[in-house]
PDB file of C-alpha atoms in Angstrom:
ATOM      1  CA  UNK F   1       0.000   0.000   0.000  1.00 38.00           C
ATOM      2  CA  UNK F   2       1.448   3.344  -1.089  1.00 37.00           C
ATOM      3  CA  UNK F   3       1.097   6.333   1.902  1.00 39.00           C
ATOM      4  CA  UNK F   4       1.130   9.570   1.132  1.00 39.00           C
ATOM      5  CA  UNK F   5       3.653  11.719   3.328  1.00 37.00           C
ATOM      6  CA  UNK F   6       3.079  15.483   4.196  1.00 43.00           C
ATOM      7  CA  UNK F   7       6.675  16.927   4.545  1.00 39.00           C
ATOM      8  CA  UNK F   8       5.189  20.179   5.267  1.00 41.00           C
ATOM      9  CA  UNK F   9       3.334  18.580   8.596  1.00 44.00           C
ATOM     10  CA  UNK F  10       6.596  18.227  10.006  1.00 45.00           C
ATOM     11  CA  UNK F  11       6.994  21.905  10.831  1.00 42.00           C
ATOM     12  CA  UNK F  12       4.919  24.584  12.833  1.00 49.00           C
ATOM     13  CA  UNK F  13       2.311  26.290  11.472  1.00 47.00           C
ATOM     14  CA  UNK F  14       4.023  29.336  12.636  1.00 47.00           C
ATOM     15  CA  UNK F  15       7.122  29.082   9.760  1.00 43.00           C
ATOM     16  CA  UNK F  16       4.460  28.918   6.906  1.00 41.00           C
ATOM     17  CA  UNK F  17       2.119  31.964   8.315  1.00 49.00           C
ATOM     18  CA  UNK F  18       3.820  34.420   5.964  1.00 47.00           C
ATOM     19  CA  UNK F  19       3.912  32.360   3.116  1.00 42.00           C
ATOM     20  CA  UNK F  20       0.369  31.905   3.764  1.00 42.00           C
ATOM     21  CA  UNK F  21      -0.582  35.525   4.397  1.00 47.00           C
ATOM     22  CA  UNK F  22       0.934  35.910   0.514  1.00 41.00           C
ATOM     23  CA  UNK F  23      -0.675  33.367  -0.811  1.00 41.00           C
ATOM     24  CA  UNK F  24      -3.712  34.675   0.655  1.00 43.00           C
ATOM     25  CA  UNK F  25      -3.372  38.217  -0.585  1.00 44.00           C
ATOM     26  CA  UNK F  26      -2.615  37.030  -4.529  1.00 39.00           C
ATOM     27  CA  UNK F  27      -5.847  34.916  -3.881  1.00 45.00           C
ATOM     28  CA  UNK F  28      -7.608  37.870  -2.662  1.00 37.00           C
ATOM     29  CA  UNK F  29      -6.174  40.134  -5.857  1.00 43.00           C
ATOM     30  CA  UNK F  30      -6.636  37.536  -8.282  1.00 44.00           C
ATOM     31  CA  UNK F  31     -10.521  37.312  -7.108  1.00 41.00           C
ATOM     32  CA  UNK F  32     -10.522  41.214  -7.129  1.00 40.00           C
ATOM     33  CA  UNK F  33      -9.193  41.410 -10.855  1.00 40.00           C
ATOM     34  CA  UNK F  34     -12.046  38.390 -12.219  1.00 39.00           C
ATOM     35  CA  UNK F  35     -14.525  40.349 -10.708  1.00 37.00           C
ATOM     36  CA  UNK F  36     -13.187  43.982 -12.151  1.00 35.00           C
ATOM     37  CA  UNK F  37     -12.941  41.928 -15.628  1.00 36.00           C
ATOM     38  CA  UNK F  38     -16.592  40.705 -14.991  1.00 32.00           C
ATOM     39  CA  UNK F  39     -17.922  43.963 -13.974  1.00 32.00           C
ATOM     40  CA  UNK F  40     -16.237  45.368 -17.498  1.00 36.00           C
ATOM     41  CA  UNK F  41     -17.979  42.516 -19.424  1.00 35.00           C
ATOM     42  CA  UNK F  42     -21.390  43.465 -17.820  1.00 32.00           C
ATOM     43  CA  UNK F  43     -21.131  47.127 -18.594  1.00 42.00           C
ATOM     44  CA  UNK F  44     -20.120  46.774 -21.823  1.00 56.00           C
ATOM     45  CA  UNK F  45     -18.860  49.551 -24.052  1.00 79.00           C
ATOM     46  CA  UNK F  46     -19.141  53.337 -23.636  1.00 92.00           C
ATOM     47  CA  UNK F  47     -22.461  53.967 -24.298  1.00 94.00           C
ATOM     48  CA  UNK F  48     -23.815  57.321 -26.228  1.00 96.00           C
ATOM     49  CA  UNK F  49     -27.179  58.332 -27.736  1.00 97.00           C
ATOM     50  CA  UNK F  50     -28.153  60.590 -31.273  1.00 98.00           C
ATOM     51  CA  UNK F  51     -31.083  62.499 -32.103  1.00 98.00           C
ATOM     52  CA  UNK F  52     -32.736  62.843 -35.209  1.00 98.00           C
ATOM     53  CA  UNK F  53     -34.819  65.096 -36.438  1.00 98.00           C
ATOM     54  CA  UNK F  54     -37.089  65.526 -39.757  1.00 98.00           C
ATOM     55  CA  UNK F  55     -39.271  67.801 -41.088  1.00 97.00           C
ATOM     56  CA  UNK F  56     -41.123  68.140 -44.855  1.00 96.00           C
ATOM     57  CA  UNK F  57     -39.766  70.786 -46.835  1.00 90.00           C
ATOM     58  CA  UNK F  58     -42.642  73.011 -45.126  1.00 91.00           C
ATOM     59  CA  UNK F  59     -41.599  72.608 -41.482  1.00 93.00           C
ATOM     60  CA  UNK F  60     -44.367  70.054 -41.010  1.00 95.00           C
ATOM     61  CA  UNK F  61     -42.670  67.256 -38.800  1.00 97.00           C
ATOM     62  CA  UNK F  62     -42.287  63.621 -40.716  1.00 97.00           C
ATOM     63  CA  UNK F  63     -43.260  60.942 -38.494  1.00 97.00           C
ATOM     64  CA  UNK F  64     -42.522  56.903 -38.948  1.00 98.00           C
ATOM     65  CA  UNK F  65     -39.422  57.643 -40.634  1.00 98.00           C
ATOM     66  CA  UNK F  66     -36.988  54.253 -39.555  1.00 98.00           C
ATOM     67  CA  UNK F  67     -33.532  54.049 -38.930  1.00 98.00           C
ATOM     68  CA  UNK F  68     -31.589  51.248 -38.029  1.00 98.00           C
ATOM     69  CA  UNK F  69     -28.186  51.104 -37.094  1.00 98.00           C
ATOM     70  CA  UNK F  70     -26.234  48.245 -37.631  1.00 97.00           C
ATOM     71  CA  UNK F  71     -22.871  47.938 -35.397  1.00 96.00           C
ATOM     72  CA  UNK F  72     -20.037  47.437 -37.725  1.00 95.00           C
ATOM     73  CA  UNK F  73     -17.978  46.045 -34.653  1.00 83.00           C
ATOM     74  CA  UNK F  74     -18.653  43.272 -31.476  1.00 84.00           C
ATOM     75  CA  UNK F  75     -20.761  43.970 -29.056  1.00 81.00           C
ATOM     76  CA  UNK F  76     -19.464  42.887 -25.743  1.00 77.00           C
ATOM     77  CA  UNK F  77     -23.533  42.934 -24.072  1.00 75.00           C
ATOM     78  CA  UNK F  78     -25.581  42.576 -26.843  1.00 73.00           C
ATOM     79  CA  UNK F  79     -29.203  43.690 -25.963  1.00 78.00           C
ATOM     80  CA  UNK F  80     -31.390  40.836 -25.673  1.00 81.00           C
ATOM     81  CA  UNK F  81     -34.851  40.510 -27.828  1.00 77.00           C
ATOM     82  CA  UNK F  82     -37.887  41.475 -25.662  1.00 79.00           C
ATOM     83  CA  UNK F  83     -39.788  38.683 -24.171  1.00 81.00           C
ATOM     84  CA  UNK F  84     -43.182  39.935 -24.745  1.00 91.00           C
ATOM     85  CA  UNK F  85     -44.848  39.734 -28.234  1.00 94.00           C
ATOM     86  CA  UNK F  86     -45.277  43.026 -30.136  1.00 97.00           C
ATOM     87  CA  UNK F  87     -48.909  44.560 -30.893  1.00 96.00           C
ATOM     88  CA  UNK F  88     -49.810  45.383 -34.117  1.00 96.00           C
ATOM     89  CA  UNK F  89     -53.383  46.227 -33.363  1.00 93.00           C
ATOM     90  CA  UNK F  90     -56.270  47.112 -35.748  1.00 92.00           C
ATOM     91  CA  UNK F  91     -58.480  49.943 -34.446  1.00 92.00           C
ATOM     92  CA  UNK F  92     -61.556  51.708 -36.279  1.00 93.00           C
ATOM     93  CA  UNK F  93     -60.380  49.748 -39.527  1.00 93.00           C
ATOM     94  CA  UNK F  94     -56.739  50.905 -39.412  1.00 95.00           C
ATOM     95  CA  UNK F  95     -53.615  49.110 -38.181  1.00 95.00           C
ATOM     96  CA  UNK F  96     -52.419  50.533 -35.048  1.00 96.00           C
ATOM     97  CA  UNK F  97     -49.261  51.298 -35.495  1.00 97.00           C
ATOM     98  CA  UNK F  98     -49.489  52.489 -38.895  1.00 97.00           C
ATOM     99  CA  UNK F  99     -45.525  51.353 -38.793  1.00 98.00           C
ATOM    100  CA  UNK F 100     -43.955  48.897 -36.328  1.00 98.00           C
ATOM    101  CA  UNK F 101     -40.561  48.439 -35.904  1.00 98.00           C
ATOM    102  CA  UNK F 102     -38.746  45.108 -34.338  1.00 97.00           C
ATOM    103  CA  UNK F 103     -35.943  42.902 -34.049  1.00 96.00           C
ATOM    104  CA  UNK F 104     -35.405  39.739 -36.178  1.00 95.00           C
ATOM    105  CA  UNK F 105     -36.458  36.782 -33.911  1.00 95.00           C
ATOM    106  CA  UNK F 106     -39.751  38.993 -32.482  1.00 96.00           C
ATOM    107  CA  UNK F 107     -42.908  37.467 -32.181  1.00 96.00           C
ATOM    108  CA  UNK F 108     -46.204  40.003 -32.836  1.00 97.00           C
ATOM    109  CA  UNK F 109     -50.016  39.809 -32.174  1.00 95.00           C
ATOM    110  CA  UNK F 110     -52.515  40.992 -34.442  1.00 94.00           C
ATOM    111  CA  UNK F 111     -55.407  42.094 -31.824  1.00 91.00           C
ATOM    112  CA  UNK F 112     -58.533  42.971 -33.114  1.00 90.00           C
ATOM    113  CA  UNK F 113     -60.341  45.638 -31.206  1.00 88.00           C
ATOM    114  CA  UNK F 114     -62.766  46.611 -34.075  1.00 89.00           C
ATOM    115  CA  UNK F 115     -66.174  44.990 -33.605  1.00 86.00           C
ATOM    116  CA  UNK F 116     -66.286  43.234 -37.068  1.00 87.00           C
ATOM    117  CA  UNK F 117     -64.053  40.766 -39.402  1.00 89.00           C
ATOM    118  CA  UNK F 118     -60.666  41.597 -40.337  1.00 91.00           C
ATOM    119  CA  UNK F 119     -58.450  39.131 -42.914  1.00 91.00           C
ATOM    120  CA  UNK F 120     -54.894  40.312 -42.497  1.00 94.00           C
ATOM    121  CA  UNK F 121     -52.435  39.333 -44.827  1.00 96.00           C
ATOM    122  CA  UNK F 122     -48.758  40.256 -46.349  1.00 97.00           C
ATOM    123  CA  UNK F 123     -47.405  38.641 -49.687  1.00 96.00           C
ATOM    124  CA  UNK F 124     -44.237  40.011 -48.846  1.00 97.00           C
ATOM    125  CA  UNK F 125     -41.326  38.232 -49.976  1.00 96.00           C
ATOM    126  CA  UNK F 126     -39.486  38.819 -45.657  1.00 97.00           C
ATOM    127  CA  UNK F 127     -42.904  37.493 -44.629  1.00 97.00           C
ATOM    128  CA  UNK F 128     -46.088  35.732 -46.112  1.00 97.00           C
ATOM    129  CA  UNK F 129     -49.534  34.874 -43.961  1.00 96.00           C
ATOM    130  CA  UNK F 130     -53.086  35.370 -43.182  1.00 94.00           C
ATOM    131  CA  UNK F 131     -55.028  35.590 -40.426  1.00 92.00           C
ATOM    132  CA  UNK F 132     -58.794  35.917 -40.113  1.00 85.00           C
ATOM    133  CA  UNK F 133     -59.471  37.907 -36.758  1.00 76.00           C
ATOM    134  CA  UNK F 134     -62.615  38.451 -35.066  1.00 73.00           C
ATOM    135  CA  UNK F 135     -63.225  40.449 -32.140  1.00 69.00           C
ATOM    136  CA  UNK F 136     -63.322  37.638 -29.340  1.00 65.00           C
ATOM    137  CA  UNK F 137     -60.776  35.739 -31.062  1.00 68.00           C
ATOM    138  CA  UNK F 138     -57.025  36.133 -30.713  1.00 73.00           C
ATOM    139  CA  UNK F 139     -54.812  34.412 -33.336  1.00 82.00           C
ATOM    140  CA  UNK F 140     -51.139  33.200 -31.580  1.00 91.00           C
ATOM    141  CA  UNK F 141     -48.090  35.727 -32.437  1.00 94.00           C
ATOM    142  CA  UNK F 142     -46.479  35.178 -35.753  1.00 96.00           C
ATOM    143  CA  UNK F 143     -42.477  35.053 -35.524  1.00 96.00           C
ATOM    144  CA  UNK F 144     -40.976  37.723 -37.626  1.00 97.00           C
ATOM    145  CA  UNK F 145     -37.769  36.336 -38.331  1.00 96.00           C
ATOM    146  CA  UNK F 146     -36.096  37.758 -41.764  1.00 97.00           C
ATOM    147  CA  UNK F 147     -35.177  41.242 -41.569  1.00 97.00           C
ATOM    148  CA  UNK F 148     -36.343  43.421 -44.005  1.00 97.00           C
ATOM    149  CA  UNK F 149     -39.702  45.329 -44.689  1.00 98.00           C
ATOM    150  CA  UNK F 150     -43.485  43.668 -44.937  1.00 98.00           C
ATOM    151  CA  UNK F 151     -46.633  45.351 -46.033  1.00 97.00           C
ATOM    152  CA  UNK F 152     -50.392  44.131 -44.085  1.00 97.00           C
ATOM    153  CA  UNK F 153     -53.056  44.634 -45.868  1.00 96.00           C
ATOM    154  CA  UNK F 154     -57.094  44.009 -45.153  1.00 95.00           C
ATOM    155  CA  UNK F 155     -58.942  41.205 -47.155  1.00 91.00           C
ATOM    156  CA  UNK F 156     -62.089  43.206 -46.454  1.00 90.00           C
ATOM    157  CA  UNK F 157     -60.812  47.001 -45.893  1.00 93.00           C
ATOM    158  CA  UNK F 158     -58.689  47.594 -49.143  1.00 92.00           C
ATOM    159  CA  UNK F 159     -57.533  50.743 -47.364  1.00 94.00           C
ATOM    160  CA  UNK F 160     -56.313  49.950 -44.753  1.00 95.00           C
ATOM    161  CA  UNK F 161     -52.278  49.538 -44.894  1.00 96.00           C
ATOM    162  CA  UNK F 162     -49.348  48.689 -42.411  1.00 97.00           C
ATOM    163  CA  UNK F 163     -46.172  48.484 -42.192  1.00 98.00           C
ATOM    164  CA  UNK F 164     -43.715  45.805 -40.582  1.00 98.00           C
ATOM    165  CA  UNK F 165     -40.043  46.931 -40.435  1.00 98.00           C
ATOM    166  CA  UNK F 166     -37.701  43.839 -38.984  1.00 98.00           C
ATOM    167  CA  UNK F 167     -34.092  44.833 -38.222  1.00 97.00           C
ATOM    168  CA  UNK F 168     -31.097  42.346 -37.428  1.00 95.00           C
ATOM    169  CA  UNK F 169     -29.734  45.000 -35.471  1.00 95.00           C
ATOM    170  CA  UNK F 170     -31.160  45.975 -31.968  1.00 94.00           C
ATOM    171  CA  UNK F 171     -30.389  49.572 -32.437  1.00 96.00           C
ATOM    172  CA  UNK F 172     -32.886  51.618 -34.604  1.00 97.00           C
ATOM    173  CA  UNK F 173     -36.073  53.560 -34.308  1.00 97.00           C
ATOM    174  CA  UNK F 174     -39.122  55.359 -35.754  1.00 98.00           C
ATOM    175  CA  UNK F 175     -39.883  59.150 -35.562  1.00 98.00           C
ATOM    176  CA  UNK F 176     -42.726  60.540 -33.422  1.00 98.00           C
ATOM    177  CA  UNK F 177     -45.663  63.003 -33.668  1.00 97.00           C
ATOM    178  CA  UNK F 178     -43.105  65.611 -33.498  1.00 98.00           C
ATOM    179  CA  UNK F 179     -40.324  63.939 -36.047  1.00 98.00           C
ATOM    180  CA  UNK F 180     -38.292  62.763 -33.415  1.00 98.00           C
ATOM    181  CA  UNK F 181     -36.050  59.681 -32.611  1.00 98.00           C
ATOM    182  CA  UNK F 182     -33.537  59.194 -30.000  1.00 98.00           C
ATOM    183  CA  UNK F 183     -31.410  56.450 -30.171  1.00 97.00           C
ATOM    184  CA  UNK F 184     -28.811  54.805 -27.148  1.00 96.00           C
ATOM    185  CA  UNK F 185     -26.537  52.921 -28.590  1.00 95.00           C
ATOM    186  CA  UNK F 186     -22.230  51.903 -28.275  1.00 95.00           C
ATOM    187  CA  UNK F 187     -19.862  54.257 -29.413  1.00 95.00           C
ATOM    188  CA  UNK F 188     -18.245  52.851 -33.043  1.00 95.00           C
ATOM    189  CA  UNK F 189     -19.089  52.769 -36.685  1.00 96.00           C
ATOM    190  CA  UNK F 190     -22.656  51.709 -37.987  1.00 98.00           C
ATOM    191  CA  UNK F 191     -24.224  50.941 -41.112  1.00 98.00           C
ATOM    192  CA  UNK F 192     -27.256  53.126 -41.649  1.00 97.00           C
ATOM    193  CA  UNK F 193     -30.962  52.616 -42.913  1.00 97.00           C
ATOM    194  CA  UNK F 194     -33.668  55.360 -43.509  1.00 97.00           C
ATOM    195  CA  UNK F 195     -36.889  54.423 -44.835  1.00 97.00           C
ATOM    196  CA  UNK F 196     -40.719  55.780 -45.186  1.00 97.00           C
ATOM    197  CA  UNK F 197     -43.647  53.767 -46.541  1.00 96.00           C
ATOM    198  CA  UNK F 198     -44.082  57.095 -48.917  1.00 95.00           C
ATOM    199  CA  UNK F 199     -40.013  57.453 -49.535  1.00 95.00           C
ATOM    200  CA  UNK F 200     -38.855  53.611 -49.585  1.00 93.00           C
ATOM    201  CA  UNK F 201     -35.374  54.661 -51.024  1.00 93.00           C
ATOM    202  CA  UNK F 202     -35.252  57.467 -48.376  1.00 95.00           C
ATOM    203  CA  UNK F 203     -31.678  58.719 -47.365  1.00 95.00           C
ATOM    204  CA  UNK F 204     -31.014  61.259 -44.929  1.00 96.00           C
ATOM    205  CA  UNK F 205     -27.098  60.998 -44.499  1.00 96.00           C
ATOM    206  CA  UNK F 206     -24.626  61.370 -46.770  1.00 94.00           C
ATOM    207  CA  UNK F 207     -22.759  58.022 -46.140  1.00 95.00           C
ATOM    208  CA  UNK F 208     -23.649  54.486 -46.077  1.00 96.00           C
ATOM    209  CA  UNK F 209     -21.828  54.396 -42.539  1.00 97.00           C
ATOM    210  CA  UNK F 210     -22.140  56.669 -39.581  1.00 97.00           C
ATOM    211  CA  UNK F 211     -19.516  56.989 -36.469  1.00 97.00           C
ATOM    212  CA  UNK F 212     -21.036  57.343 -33.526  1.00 96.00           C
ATOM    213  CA  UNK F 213     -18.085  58.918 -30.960  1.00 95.00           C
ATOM    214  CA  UNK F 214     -20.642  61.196 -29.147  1.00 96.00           C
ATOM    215  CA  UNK F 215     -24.089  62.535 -28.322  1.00 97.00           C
ATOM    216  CA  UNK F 216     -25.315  64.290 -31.692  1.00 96.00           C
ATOM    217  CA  UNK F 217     -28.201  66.110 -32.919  1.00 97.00           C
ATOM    218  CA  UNK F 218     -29.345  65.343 -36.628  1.00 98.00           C
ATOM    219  CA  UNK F 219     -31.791  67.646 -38.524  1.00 97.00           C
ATOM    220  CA  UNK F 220     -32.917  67.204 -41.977  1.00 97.00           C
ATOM    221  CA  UNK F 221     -35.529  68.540 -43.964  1.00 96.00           C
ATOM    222  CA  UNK F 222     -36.859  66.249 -47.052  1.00 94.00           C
ATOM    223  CA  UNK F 223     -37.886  67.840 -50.200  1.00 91.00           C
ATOM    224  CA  UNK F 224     -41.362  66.461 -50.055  1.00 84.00           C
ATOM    225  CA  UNK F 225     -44.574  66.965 -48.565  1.00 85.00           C
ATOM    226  CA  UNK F 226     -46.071  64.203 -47.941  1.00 88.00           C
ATOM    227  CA  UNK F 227     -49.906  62.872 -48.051  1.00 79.00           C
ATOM    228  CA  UNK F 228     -51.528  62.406 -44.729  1.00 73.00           C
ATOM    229  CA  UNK F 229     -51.603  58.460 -43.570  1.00 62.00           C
ATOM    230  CA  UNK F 230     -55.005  58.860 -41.738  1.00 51.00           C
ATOM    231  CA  UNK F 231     -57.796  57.487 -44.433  1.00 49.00           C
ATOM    232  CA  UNK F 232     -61.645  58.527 -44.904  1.00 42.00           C
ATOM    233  CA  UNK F 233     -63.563  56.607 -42.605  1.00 47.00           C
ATOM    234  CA  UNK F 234     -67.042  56.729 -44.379  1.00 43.00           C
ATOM    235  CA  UNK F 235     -66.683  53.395 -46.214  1.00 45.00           C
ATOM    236  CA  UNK F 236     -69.602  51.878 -44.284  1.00 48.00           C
ATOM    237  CA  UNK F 237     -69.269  49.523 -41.827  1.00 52.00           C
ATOM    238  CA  UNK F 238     -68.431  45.956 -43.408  1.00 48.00           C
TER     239      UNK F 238
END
């Protein structure tokens, strides 16, 4: 039988207490510096925002134009796709949002709180279905996974028109009432995207590519007036 021998149990305790004390203290550091390099890894890079801002070549503000962003370098925390399904609703015979924006990956629901038969469909090539929707029935989400842009339509309501905008990235947005989008987002280089269901080739900036080093304002002002999105409601009630 082989027995194992502890040389070091020979000695006192007291010899080895320095030693120990250092060994101690590079533990302590080395458990210090995993934790900083954790802590790094969980905050990610240095994070910045931009502002756009556009407005028809009359002043009037331009809303649901899109941007996306798309990081042209790795993200140490990517942000992670929302849990909850996204509502594309369809109120007093229109789609609510007129234009939704989401991530590749994101499943949406197509409620409908009108009290009367909708048929929504897309024959777009990023996404193709149809969904008959009555008021006390709820159809399951539909995964939107191929980015790029889909157009809803009505079976029954010709007129009424939406717009589905999937992004790879996670960073982009939609201008408001106003014409306004902010955007958080990593400092670096990006690839850009601007588009408008009335101006599909849309393009704001100059380049392809935008470095983002700092908070920034954007303004532009389109060349266009555009028509109104918000259709004649007098088409009976079928």
């Amino acid at each position: 039988m082989t027995q194992k021998i502890n040389l070091l149990s020979n000695f006192p305790t007291s010899v080895f207490s320095p030693f120990t004390s250092l060994l101690t203290a590079v533990s302590v550091m080395a458990t210090f510096f995993a934790s900083l390099a954790v802590a790094q890894d969980t905050i990610g890079q240095k994070m910045t925002s931009i502002s756009v801002q556009v407005t028809e070549a009359n002043g009037i503000p331009v809303k649901d134009v899109v941007l996306t962003l798309t990081p042209l370098l790795p993200l140490e925390t990517p942000p992670t796709r929302p849990e909850k399904p996204a509502i594309m609703n369809q109120i007093d015979k229109q789609f609510a949002p007129h234009v939704l924006v989401v991530r590749s990956g994101t499943d949406i629901s197509f409620p409908n709180a009108d009290n009367l038969f909708h048929h929504v469909y897309s024959f777009s090539p990023t996404k193709q279905f149809e969904l008959k929707l009555y008021k006390e029935f709820t159809a399951d989400p539909l995964r939107f996974e191929q980015a790029g842009i889909v157009d809803i339509g009505c079976n029954i309501h010709d007129w009424m028109l939406g717009y589905i905008v999937v992004s790879d990235s996670p960073f982009y947005g939609k201008t408001n009432e106003e014409g306004i989008l902010d955007i958080t987002l990593p400092v670096g280089e990006y690839d850009i995207m601007t588009w408008h269901p009335q101006l599909p080739e849309l393009r704001l900036f100059d380049s392809a590519s935008l470095n983002v080093t700092a908070a920034e304002k954007y303004e532009f002002k389109i060349d266009s007036v555009l028509s109104s999105d918000d259709f004649d409601e007098g088409f009976g009630d079928y």
